[in-house]
Amino acid sequence: MEGPGQDAEEVMRRNLDPEGYEDPGIKGSRMSLEETSRAGGGTGPPLAARRARGEELAPLRRYLPSHRGSYDLDGRRRAAGVPPGRVSRRGGGQTPSVTDVDLEAAGSRRLVSRWDTHEVYTELHELVMDSKKELCWMEAGHWLQLEENFTAGGDWGQPHVSFLTYRSLLDLHRALAKGAVLLDVAATSLAAVVHVLIEQMIYEGQIKPQDREDLLRTLLLQHKHPSEAESVWTLPPAQLQRSGTVPVETEQPLLREHQALEMRALDGAEQSGTKPGPQLSEKLPEDAEATLVLVGCAAFLEQPTLAFVRLRDAVTMDAVLNVPLPVRFLFVVLGPDSPHVSYHEIGRTIATMMAERVFRRDAYLAESRQDLLRGVEDFLEASIVLPPTETPSEQHLRSLVPLQRQLLRRRYQHPGKAPEDFLKETWTKSEEPEDDDPLRRTGRPFGGLVRDIRRRYPKYLSDIKDALSPQCLAAVIFIYFAALSPAVTFGGLLGEKTKGMMGVSELLISTCVQCVLFSILSAQPLLVVGFSGPLLVFEEAFFSFCEGQGLEYIVGRVWIGFWLILLVLVVVACEGSFLVRYLSRYTQEIFSFLISLIFIYETFVKLITIFRAHPLQRIYNVQATVSPDVAEPNTALLSLVLMAGTFFLALFLRKFKNSAFLPGKIRRLIGDFGVPISIFIMALADFFIKDTYTQKLKVPKGLEVTNSTARGWFINPMGKENSFPIWMMFASVVPALLVFILIFLETQITTLIVSKPERKLVKGSGFHLDLLLIVAMGGVAALFGMPWLSATTVRTITHANALTVMSKSSSGGEKPQILEVKEQRISGLLVAVLIGVSILMEPILKYIPLAVLFGIFLYMGVTSLFGIQLFDRILLLLMPPKYHPKEAYVTRVKTWRMHLFTFTQILMLALLWGVKASPASLALPFVLILTVPLRRFLLPRIFREIELKCLDADDAVVTFEEAEGQDVYNEVQMPS
């Protein structure tokens, strides 16, 4: 029954709207979703009509609130006075509601939104009839980046990517263009929000005034969450009836049909899920806000309606959501039962778009309906539509991944680029170098070095401020052990191979001093400088060469250091770091495989040496004191046990890191410290075995050199006992060039890995400056009889990972995203100081058996093979083709041609091994460099371009949160 107040409203509407207010209560200028669907969409009013509309509304602008769409706590609009012709039902004056289109036509200037965007959790609630035959809202699913639905089996399905129908996206766009849009509503409860929303919908003609009370009661119904007994699967969908009418039973389960399609076909209802409860709460970030989406059928509505509400401040609504989050956005989708419109799919579309970060930002910052519509259109431009053809195979769907990545890149980074320009970039990559490319040549002497300094040093103050974080302190403790273990291991082995000319003391002090200087002066302080496998191989070869020629090994290193400084100055002056671009995966893997083989080979050679010195026999001539020339019982067997135990324990802890046992943080902590834990356990076992002799690590006390009788801390370049030959002073340029090649390869490749765009480093790297520092410091270190160092790949990756801040709001099934990386200098500086202090740990280090270090040596060689594609392809030689993995180099290259490519690498590997075993072992880096022209000029004549792209692609995965079977070694081209 209509009262006089409703007549007054109609008079007001006619005064404001010259188009009139047509019976039966719906404005004729607004089309329903069905009508727009059949008509293929509509257009807005003509420009002239909108201008005329603005002239009529101009006198009313002084009655509008200062911020469009603002409401008081009681749900009323703020009023500056009573507009002319306004008749109030309650005798008071109210400011008339004016739509966004009206304000835009009147020339209103929008205020700039200042909202901070947040991560959004979204719940979709549907109108159902509960077991007591009462209407209620039942949660059908929720979104936290990924969609999670309640399945017919009575539990929550696995989080999955939402699959939307194109029709639902179009329906949402049309509904949003015609529906009610309320921005920055100042309400503090659901009741106040609903009151404001219904008044606006009545004013805009989406519902009739007589339906106000029915909709008010409906939107304030109880909200329930699914259980095994009650869910959208077990409860019938409800159709809201007008008060005083005969209830009509629902004959067509409209919402349920579309819901079953999504849950069964795309999520897999047959799979068991998990209860959301505490696990869902743990995924929520601290400052998250919520979106509530309500969908249902209302029989008395003559057309589908949509309403969007953004609150000025997020409001906590009791007994509404499944998680304790404040609500910022409210969507309401209601309409009559129709075979042409799926309200459930529209609700899913809304929830999915709110879970997407770009549209979510648009929703936070929107100042008009047009901003929201542009957000929907941008979402459509970044979406891919599959044509209604036969279901393609999984392999065909994979071809969409590159296009989808390009769409995302454009959506996130280049929002203003024209579509035609983007499509051209998608299929044709530009080869022009970027201006900030650190490897781009300037054409000026030392131009790259100057550019590195200008790029990096202005950020020096932030390098110190960014270290004020607990995460940096945790990284210092972790990296200290990660750097100390290989320093002790390589130091002990270096002492063995050089007969004490250099050992643990020299290596620890060299690491300390060079790391301190590098942390202070470098362009990329995340690099961890240390001793590595290739340098150990060179030291052994050069020591053998000097012994064979009767030269002083330690003096020869001094002249190599002088030449190193000269070489690096020439290379940096010519900007030679750009040559790293020509080092393809082909060359890197050959050298990496060779070093791994040397590690494994040397381990067993040392073990055989122990067995020869202490053979297994029935009778031993045991003496009171241990003599190197007398065989000791059980020494060989215990050394074997210690070596194998250390290797298998370290390998087990590495695998344990990726297992399902214990909480993730504890599991990763144990795995990350696997090497020091293995050394400690096996050294402790040897300590308690008193009656069996094992050779221990030789560590001098304090700051003494390893062999004080043969050398001191300063090395005379002219020789100690005999004058160093003049010809060798100049000939040292040859081994200096070899050392430079090794340091260049490791340092530049490590910098490339840590500078990958996926790691999101923002302060940049400096290839020229870092190379100059590392090589020059090594050259000076040789004058003091200390080892030269290089950037170590594994330790650098570990350092970068420890300083990477990952998002905590990722849903199950989605990888965490990088928020930032703590790019600073303090962590590397503190690690260097701690390593220097470790020289005083002689009372502890002297108890470590050499056999334990051999086990770590074997571990580094074996684990380094896991990240080498060459090793995987060698294994494929022994495997039937039907068991080959679905990798690009397998599926897109014929098997025999893949094996031919592998065979070329094996030949080069055998050649390098022969050179290493010959008296000309110092020429090893020269032979390695020959693989570069082989790859660039010879192999393209044998293999097609597409085959080389698959077989020689730089596809190492950047690993931040490790998964089963993956770790940082997968990124390593060289063991270190």
Short mmCIF file of C-alpha atoms in Angstrom, two decimals, residues 281-707:
data_model
loop_
_atom_site.label_atom_id
_atom_site.label_comp_id
_atom_site.label_asym_id
_atom_site.label_seq_id
_atom_site.Cartn_x
_atom_site.Cartn_y
_atom_site.Cartn_z
CA SER A 281 43.69 -17.28 9.38
CA GLU A 282 47.43 -17.98 9.20
CA LYS A 283 47.44 -17.05 5.51
CA LEU A 284 45.91 -13.62 6.12
CA PRO A 285 48.32 -10.67 6.21
CA GLU A 286 48.12 -8.36 9.20
CA ASP A 287 46.51 -5.40 7.40
CA ALA A 288 44.10 -7.35 5.19
CA GLU A 289 40.55 -6.17 4.60
CA ALA A 290 37.49 -8.05 3.39
CA THR A 291 34.96 -7.96 0.58
CA LEU A 292 31.47 -9.40 1.05
CA VAL A 293 29.57 -10.55 -2.05
CA LEU A 294 25.85 -11.39 -1.66
CA VAL A 295 23.95 -13.09 -4.50
CA GLY A 296 20.43 -14.47 -4.62
CA CYS A 297 17.05 -14.64 -6.35
CA ALA A 298 14.23 -12.19 -5.62
CA ALA A 299 11.01 -13.14 -7.44
CA PHE A 300 9.40 -9.69 -7.07
CA LEU A 301 12.25 -7.92 -8.89
CA GLU A 302 11.58 -7.31 -12.55
CA GLN A 303 15.25 -7.06 -13.53
CA PRO A 304 18.63 -8.08 -12.13
CA THR A 305 20.25 -5.42 -9.96
CA LEU A 306 23.80 -4.85 -8.77
CA ALA A 307 25.06 -2.55 -6.05
CA PHE A 308 28.65 -1.67 -5.14
CA VAL A 309 29.55 -0.08 -1.80
CA ARG A 310 32.97 1.08 -0.66
CA LEU A 311 33.17 2.13 2.97
CA ARG A 312 35.20 5.12 4.01
CA ASP A 313 36.70 3.05 6.83
CA ALA A 314 36.78 -0.73 7.03
CA VAL A 315 34.12 -1.96 9.48
CA THR A 316 34.15 -5.13 11.57
CA MET A 317 30.82 -6.89 11.07
CA ASP A 318 30.04 -9.43 13.76
CA ALA A 319 28.88 -12.92 12.76
CA VAL A 320 29.24 -12.26 9.02
CA LEU A 321 32.64 -13.48 7.82
CA ASN A 322 34.47 -16.69 8.58
CA VAL A 323 37.57 -14.72 9.60
CA PRO A 324 37.96 -11.71 11.90
CA LEU A 325 38.59 -9.06 9.24
CA PRO A 326 37.00 -5.63 8.74
CA VAL A 327 34.87 -5.23 5.62
CA ARG A 328 35.73 -2.50 3.13
CA PHE A 329 33.63 -3.51 0.08
CA LEU A 330 30.10 -4.86 -0.31
CA PHE A 331 28.59 -6.22 -3.54
CA VAL A 332 24.91 -7.17 -3.81
CA VAL A 333 23.56 -9.04 -6.84
CA LEU A 334 19.80 -9.77 -6.80
CA GLY A 335 17.29 -10.50 -9.51
CA PRO A 336 14.45 -12.74 -10.74
CA ASP A 337 14.98 -16.33 -11.75
CA SER A 338 16.20 -16.20 -15.36
CA PRO A 339 17.79 -18.74 -17.69
CA HIS A 340 19.90 -15.99 -19.26
CA VAL A 341 21.67 -14.74 -16.14
CA SER A 342 23.71 -16.68 -13.58
CA TYR A 343 23.99 -14.67 -10.37
CA HIS A 344 26.39 -17.21 -8.95
CA GLU A 345 28.80 -16.74 -11.86
CA ILE A 346 28.53 -12.95 -11.56
CA GLY A 347 29.35 -13.28 -7.86
CA ARG A 348 32.33 -15.51 -8.64
CA THR A 349 33.51 -12.98 -11.21
CA ILE A 350 33.31 -10.14 -8.70
CA ALA A 351 35.20 -12.14 -6.08
CA THR A 352 37.89 -13.19 -8.55
CA MET A 353 38.43 -9.62 -9.74
CA MET A 354 38.72 -8.35 -6.17
CA ALA A 355 41.39 -11.01 -5.56
CA GLU A 356 43.42 -9.60 -8.47
CA ARG A 357 45.76 -6.87 -7.29
CA VAL A 358 45.38 -4.37 -10.14
CA PHE A 359 41.57 -4.32 -10.12
CA ARG A 360 41.68 -4.27 -6.32
CA ARG A 361 43.80 -1.13 -6.52
CA ASP A 362 41.30 0.37 -8.96
CA ALA A 363 38.49 -0.40 -6.52
CA TYR A 364 40.33 1.32 -3.68
CA LEU A 365 41.20 4.41 -5.72
CA ALA A 366 38.04 4.72 -7.83
CA GLU A 367 36.31 8.09 -7.60
CA SER A 368 33.44 7.40 -9.96
CA ARG A 369 31.54 4.67 -11.73
CA GLN A 370 33.68 5.25 -14.80
CA ASP A 371 36.84 4.39 -12.88
CA LEU A 372 35.34 1.02 -11.92
CA LEU A 373 34.22 0.37 -15.49
CA ARG A 374 37.70 1.15 -16.77
CA GLY A 375 39.05 -1.30 -14.22
CA VAL A 376 36.76 -4.03 -15.58
CA GLU A 377 37.78 -3.20 -19.14
CA ASP A 378 41.48 -3.38 -18.23
CA PHE A 379 40.82 -6.75 -16.58
CA LEU A 380 39.19 -7.97 -19.82
CA GLU A 381 42.16 -6.75 -21.88
CA ALA A 382 44.52 -8.86 -19.76
CA SER A 383 42.32 -11.98 -19.96
CA ILE A 384 42.57 -14.84 -22.45
CA VAL A 385 39.41 -16.36 -23.96
CA LEU A 386 39.46 -19.98 -25.09
CA PRO A 387 37.27 -20.58 -28.17
CA PRO A 388 34.48 -23.17 -27.88
CA THR A 389 36.36 -25.91 -29.73
CA GLU A 390 37.31 -29.45 -28.79
CA THR A 391 39.24 -29.64 -25.53
CA PRO A 392 42.89 -29.03 -26.40
CA SER A 393 45.66 -31.13 -24.98
CA GLU A 394 47.75 -29.98 -22.03
CA GLN A 395 50.67 -29.41 -24.38
CA HIS A 396 48.58 -26.98 -26.45
CA LEU A 397 47.50 -25.09 -23.35
CA ARG A 398 51.14 -24.63 -22.34
CA SER A 399 51.65 -22.48 -25.41
CA LEU A 400 49.39 -19.87 -23.78
CA VAL A 401 51.80 -19.38 -20.87
CA PRO A 402 54.21 -16.99 -22.69
CA LEU A 403 51.30 -14.85 -23.89
CA GLN A 404 49.77 -14.80 -20.42
CA ARG A 405 53.09 -13.70 -18.94
CA GLN A 406 53.35 -10.91 -21.48
CA LEU A 407 49.82 -9.79 -20.66
CA LEU A 408 50.70 -9.69 -16.97
CA ARG A 409 53.91 -7.81 -17.65
CA ARG A 410 52.00 -5.20 -19.59
CA ARG A 411 49.29 -5.01 -16.92
CA TYR A 412 51.78 -4.54 -14.09
CA GLN A 413 54.46 -2.43 -15.74
CA HIS A 414 53.17 -0.71 -18.86
CA PRO A 415 49.54 0.33 -18.27
CA GLY A 416 49.69 3.13 -20.81
CA LYS A 417 50.94 1.19 -23.81
CA ALA A 418 48.68 0.79 -26.79
CA PRO A 419 47.39 -2.75 -27.47
CA GLU A 420 48.83 -2.84 -30.97
CA ASP A 421 52.28 -1.92 -29.67
CA PHE A 422 52.03 -4.57 -27.00
CA LEU A 423 51.05 -7.33 -29.43
CA LYS A 424 54.01 -6.42 -31.59
CA GLU A 425 56.28 -6.77 -28.55
CA THR A 426 54.66 -10.05 -27.54
CA TRP A 427 55.67 -11.93 -30.64
CA THR A 428 58.76 -9.90 -31.68
CA LYS A 429 61.22 -9.17 -28.91
CA SER A 430 63.24 -6.01 -29.23
CA GLU A 431 67.00 -6.47 -29.15
CA GLU A 432 67.83 -2.88 -28.26
CA PRO A 433 69.69 -2.69 -24.95
CA GLU A 434 68.11 -0.84 -22.07
CA ASP A 435 69.71 2.34 -20.82
CA ASP A 436 70.36 0.87 -17.36
CA ASP A 437 72.01 -2.29 -18.70
CA PRO A 438 75.23 -2.60 -16.64
CA LEU A 439 76.92 -4.55 -19.48
CA ARG A 440 76.24 -1.93 -22.16
CA ARG A 441 79.49 -0.42 -23.46
CA THR A 442 79.93 3.35 -23.31
CA GLY A 443 82.83 3.52 -25.77
CA ARG A 444 85.00 5.48 -23.31
CA PRO A 445 88.00 4.18 -21.30
CA PHE A 446 86.81 3.06 -17.88
CA GLY A 447 83.31 4.22 -18.89
CA GLY A 448 81.65 1.15 -17.41
CA LEU A 449 83.54 1.56 -14.12
CA VAL A 450 82.52 5.21 -13.83
CA ARG A 451 78.91 4.33 -14.58
CA ASP A 452 78.95 1.59 -11.91
CA ILE A 453 80.21 4.10 -9.33
CA ARG A 454 77.65 6.73 -10.32
CA ARG A 455 74.84 4.19 -10.20
CA ARG A 456 75.68 2.56 -6.88
CA TYR A 457 77.54 4.94 -4.57
CA PRO A 458 74.70 7.53 -4.29
CA LYS A 459 72.72 4.76 -2.51
CA TYR A 460 75.47 4.19 0.06
CA LEU A 461 73.53 5.69 2.97
CA SER A 462 70.53 3.45 2.27
CA ASP A 463 72.92 0.45 2.26
CA ILE A 464 73.49 1.15 5.94
CA LYS A 465 69.93 2.07 6.89
CA ASP A 466 68.48 -1.02 5.21
CA ALA A 467 70.62 -3.20 7.49
CA LEU A 468 68.59 -2.14 10.54
CA SER A 469 66.39 -5.22 10.36
CA PRO A 470 66.23 -8.44 12.41
CA GLN A 471 66.32 -10.38 9.14
CA CYS A 472 69.83 -9.06 8.45
CA LEU A 473 71.04 -10.29 11.84
CA ALA A 474 69.60 -13.75 11.15
CA ALA A 475 71.30 -13.72 7.74
CA VAL A 476 74.66 -12.89 9.35
CA ILE A 477 74.50 -15.93 11.64
CA PHE A 478 73.43 -18.22 8.82
CA ILE A 479 75.93 -16.99 6.20
CA TYR A 480 78.77 -17.13 8.75
CA PHE A 481 78.43 -20.90 9.06
CA ALA A 482 77.75 -21.23 5.33
CA ALA A 483 81.04 -19.42 4.59
CA LEU A 484 83.11 -20.90 7.44
CA SER A 485 82.52 -24.56 6.49
CA PRO A 486 83.95 -24.31 2.92
CA ALA A 487 86.76 -22.03 4.17
CA VAL A 488 87.90 -24.68 6.64
CA THR A 489 87.37 -27.47 4.09
CA PHE A 490 89.22 -25.78 1.24
CA GLY A 491 91.89 -24.53 3.66
CA GLY A 492 92.63 -28.05 4.83
CA LEU A 493 92.73 -29.43 1.29
CA LEU A 494 94.84 -26.49 0.12
CA GLY A 495 97.37 -27.27 2.83
CA GLU A 496 97.49 -30.88 1.67
CA LYS A 497 98.01 -29.99 -1.99
CA THR A 498 100.64 -27.27 -1.39
CA LYS A 499 102.50 -29.06 1.42
CA GLY A 500 101.63 -26.40 3.96
CA MET A 501 102.63 -23.36 1.89
CA MET A 502 99.04 -22.12 2.31
CA GLY A 503 96.36 -23.52 4.58
CA VAL A 504 93.50 -22.69 6.91
CA SER A 505 95.17 -19.64 8.50
CA GLU A 506 95.96 -17.95 5.20
CA LEU A 507 92.56 -18.68 3.76
CA LEU A 508 90.62 -17.41 6.81
CA ILE A 509 92.64 -14.18 7.02
CA SER A 510 92.45 -13.62 3.25
CA THR A 511 88.68 -14.17 3.34
CA CYS A 512 88.28 -11.79 6.26
CA VAL A 513 90.33 -8.92 4.79
CA GLN A 514 89.03 -9.17 1.24
CA CYS A 515 85.39 -9.54 2.32
CA VAL A 516 85.65 -6.46 4.56
CA LEU A 517 87.05 -4.36 1.72
CA PHE A 518 84.55 -5.76 -0.77
CA SER A 519 81.59 -5.08 1.53
CA ILE A 520 82.70 -1.45 1.90
CA LEU A 521 83.61 -0.66 -1.72
CA SER A 522 81.64 -3.03 -3.98
CA ALA A 523 78.71 -2.28 -6.25
CA GLN A 524 76.89 -5.52 -5.36
CA PRO A 525 77.52 -6.23 -1.65
CA LEU A 526 75.27 -9.31 -1.76
CA LEU A 527 78.13 -11.21 -3.45
CA VAL A 528 79.98 -13.49 -1.03
CA VAL A 529 83.71 -13.61 -1.80
CA GLY A 530 85.56 -16.83 -1.01
CA PHE A 531 87.72 -19.68 -2.23
CA SER A 532 86.22 -22.09 -4.75
CA GLY A 533 86.80 -25.38 -6.50
CA PRO A 534 88.26 -24.06 -9.79
CA LEU A 535 90.86 -22.02 -7.91
CA LEU A 536 91.82 -25.09 -5.86
CA VAL A 537 92.38 -27.04 -9.08
CA PHE A 538 94.62 -24.25 -10.41
CA GLU A 539 96.65 -24.04 -7.19
CA GLU A 540 97.34 -27.77 -7.34
CA ALA A 541 98.36 -27.58 -11.01
CA PHE A 542 100.62 -24.55 -10.48
CA PHE A 543 102.24 -26.11 -7.40
CA SER A 544 103.02 -29.27 -9.38
CA PHE A 545 104.45 -27.15 -12.22
CA CYS A 546 106.72 -25.19 -9.87
CA GLU A 547 107.94 -28.37 -8.16
CA GLY A 548 108.75 -29.91 -11.53
CA GLN A 549 110.65 -26.79 -12.69
CA GLY A 550 112.44 -26.19 -9.39
CA LEU A 551 110.71 -22.83 -8.86
CA GLU A 552 109.47 -21.28 -5.63
CA TYR A 553 105.71 -21.73 -5.72
CA ILE A 554 104.89 -18.96 -3.25
CA VAL A 555 107.09 -16.44 -5.11
CA GLY A 556 105.60 -17.35 -8.45
CA ARG A 557 102.18 -16.45 -7.06
CA VAL A 558 103.45 -12.95 -6.28
CA TRP A 559 104.32 -12.31 -9.94
CA ILE A 560 101.00 -13.81 -11.00
CA GLY A 561 99.38 -11.27 -8.67
CA PHE A 562 101.24 -8.39 -10.32
CA TRP A 563 100.08 -9.50 -13.76
CA LEU A 564 96.53 -9.97 -12.44
CA ILE A 565 96.36 -6.32 -11.45
CA LEU A 566 97.62 -5.23 -14.89
CA LEU A 567 95.19 -7.54 -16.69
CA VAL A 568 92.15 -6.39 -14.77
CA LEU A 569 93.02 -2.73 -15.39
CA VAL A 570 93.21 -3.39 -19.13
CA VAL A 571 89.94 -5.37 -19.19
CA VAL A 572 88.04 -2.81 -17.10
CA ALA A 573 89.41 0.06 -19.20
CA CYS A 574 88.12 -1.68 -22.34
CA GLU A 575 84.81 -2.57 -20.62
CA GLY A 576 85.55 -6.24 -21.21
CA SER A 577 82.86 -7.45 -18.85
CA PHE A 578 80.42 -7.46 -21.77
CA LEU A 579 82.17 -10.67 -22.93
CA VAL A 580 80.21 -12.56 -20.29
CA ARG A 581 77.25 -12.40 -22.70
CA TYR A 582 79.04 -14.91 -24.95
CA LEU A 583 79.41 -17.51 -22.21
CA SER A 584 76.43 -19.70 -22.95
CA ARG A 585 75.10 -22.59 -20.92
CA TYR A 586 77.10 -24.92 -23.20
CA THR A 587 80.45 -23.63 -21.88
CA GLN A 588 79.31 -23.19 -18.29
CA GLU A 589 78.03 -26.76 -18.00
CA ILE A 590 81.16 -28.33 -19.49
CA PHE A 591 83.38 -26.56 -16.98
CA SER A 592 80.96 -27.17 -14.11
CA PHE A 593 80.79 -30.87 -14.90
CA LEU A 594 84.60 -31.04 -15.10
CA ILE A 595 85.08 -29.40 -11.69
CA SER A 596 82.47 -31.71 -10.14
CA LEU A 597 84.30 -34.73 -11.56
CA ILE A 598 87.59 -33.41 -10.19
CA PHE A 599 86.01 -33.01 -6.75
CA ILE A 600 84.72 -36.59 -6.79
CA TYR A 601 87.94 -38.00 -8.26
CA GLU A 602 90.19 -36.22 -5.76
CA THR A 603 88.09 -37.47 -2.85
CA PHE A 604 88.63 -41.10 -3.74
CA VAL A 605 92.31 -40.50 -4.60
CA LYS A 606 92.85 -39.16 -1.10
CA LEU A 607 90.95 -42.10 0.38
CA ILE A 608 93.07 -44.57 -1.62
CA THR A 609 96.17 -42.79 -0.35
CA ILE A 610 95.02 -43.44 3.23
CA PHE A 611 94.41 -47.12 2.45
CA ARG A 612 97.90 -47.43 0.98
CA ALA A 613 99.48 -45.76 4.00
CA HIS A 614 97.42 -47.85 6.42
CA PRO A 615 96.53 -51.08 4.57
CA LEU A 616 94.23 -53.76 5.91
CA GLN A 617 96.40 -56.63 7.26
CA ARG A 618 96.38 -59.29 9.98
CA ILE A 619 99.35 -58.05 11.99
CA TYR A 620 100.20 -54.41 12.78
CA ASN A 621 103.40 -53.15 14.37
CA VAL A 622 101.68 -50.83 16.81
CA GLN A 623 103.95 -48.36 18.58
CA ALA A 624 103.40 -46.02 21.51
CA THR A 625 103.51 -42.94 19.27
CA VAL A 626 102.03 -42.56 15.81
CA SER A 627 104.57 -42.50 13.01
CA PRO A 628 103.67 -41.53 9.42
CA ASP A 629 105.68 -44.49 8.08
CA VAL A 630 104.01 -47.13 10.25
CA ALA A 631 100.59 -48.53 9.33
CA GLU A 632 97.93 -48.11 12.00
CA PRO A 633 95.07 -50.59 12.51
CA ASN A 634 91.52 -49.55 11.58
CA THR A 635 92.68 -46.12 10.36
CA ALA A 636 91.65 -46.76 6.76
CA LEU A 637 88.28 -48.22 7.73
CA LEU A 638 87.49 -45.39 10.15
CA SER A 639 88.50 -42.82 7.52
CA LEU A 640 86.12 -44.49 5.07
CA VAL A 641 83.32 -44.45 7.63
CA LEU A 642 83.95 -40.79 8.48
CA MET A 643 84.05 -39.74 4.83
CA ALA A 644 80.95 -41.73 3.82
CA GLY A 645 79.11 -40.74 7.00
CA THR A 646 79.77 -37.06 6.46
CA PHE A 647 78.69 -37.27 2.81
CA PHE A 648 75.48 -39.20 3.40
CA LEU A 649 74.51 -37.19 6.49
CA ALA A 650 74.99 -33.88 4.66
CA LEU A 651 73.05 -35.24 1.68
CA PHE A 652 70.26 -36.51 3.94
CA LEU A 653 69.91 -33.14 5.69
CA ARG A 654 69.77 -31.44 2.31
CA LYS A 655 66.91 -33.73 1.29
CA PHE A 656 65.31 -33.40 4.71
CA LYS A 657 64.98 -29.67 4.07
CA ASN A 658 62.47 -30.44 1.33
CA SER A 659 60.61 -33.21 3.15
CA ALA A 660 57.26 -33.12 4.96
CA PHE A 661 58.59 -33.66 8.49
CA LEU A 662 58.60 -30.95 11.18
CA PRO A 663 57.43 -27.35 10.64
CA GLY A 664 58.84 -25.59 7.60
CA LYS A 665 61.05 -23.10 9.49
CA ILE A 666 62.69 -25.79 11.62
CA ARG A 667 63.11 -28.09 8.61
CA ARG A 668 64.77 -25.36 6.54
CA LEU A 669 66.98 -24.36 9.47
CA ILE A 670 68.27 -27.93 9.80
CA GLY A 671 68.77 -28.24 6.04
CA ASP A 672 70.59 -24.92 5.71
CA PHE A 673 73.03 -25.88 8.46
CA GLY A 674 73.42 -29.43 7.13
CA VAL A 675 77.14 -29.14 6.35
CA PRO A 676 78.28 -27.78 9.75
CA ILE A 677 75.97 -30.27 11.51
CA SER A 678 77.54 -33.14 9.55
CA ILE A 679 81.07 -31.96 10.34
CA PHE A 680 80.24 -31.62 14.04
CA ILE A 681 78.58 -35.04 14.37
CA MET A 682 81.32 -36.98 12.56
CA ALA A 683 84.14 -35.08 14.31
CA LEU A 684 82.42 -35.86 17.62
CA ALA A 685 82.27 -39.55 16.69
CA ASP A 686 85.99 -39.53 15.88
CA PHE A 687 86.74 -37.76 19.18
CA PHE A 688 85.15 -40.56 21.22
CA ILE A 689 87.11 -43.25 19.33
CA LYS A 690 90.35 -42.97 21.26
CA ASP A 691 92.23 -46.06 20.08
CA THR A 692 92.17 -45.43 16.33
CA TYR A 693 94.38 -42.85 14.64
CA THR A 694 93.04 -40.49 11.99
CA GLN A 695 94.85 -37.61 10.36
CA LYS A 696 93.59 -34.23 11.66
CA LEU A 697 93.35 -30.76 10.23
CA LYS A 698 96.52 -28.75 10.78
CA VAL A 699 95.70 -25.32 12.14
CA PRO A 700 98.42 -23.00 13.53
CA LYS A 701 97.88 -21.11 16.75
CA GLY A 702 96.86 -17.49 16.46
CA LEU A 703 98.08 -15.51 13.45
CA GLU A 704 100.88 -17.86 12.52
CA VAL A 705 101.34 -19.13 8.97
CA THR A 706 100.67 -22.78 8.28
CA ASN A 707 104.35 -23.61 7.62
#
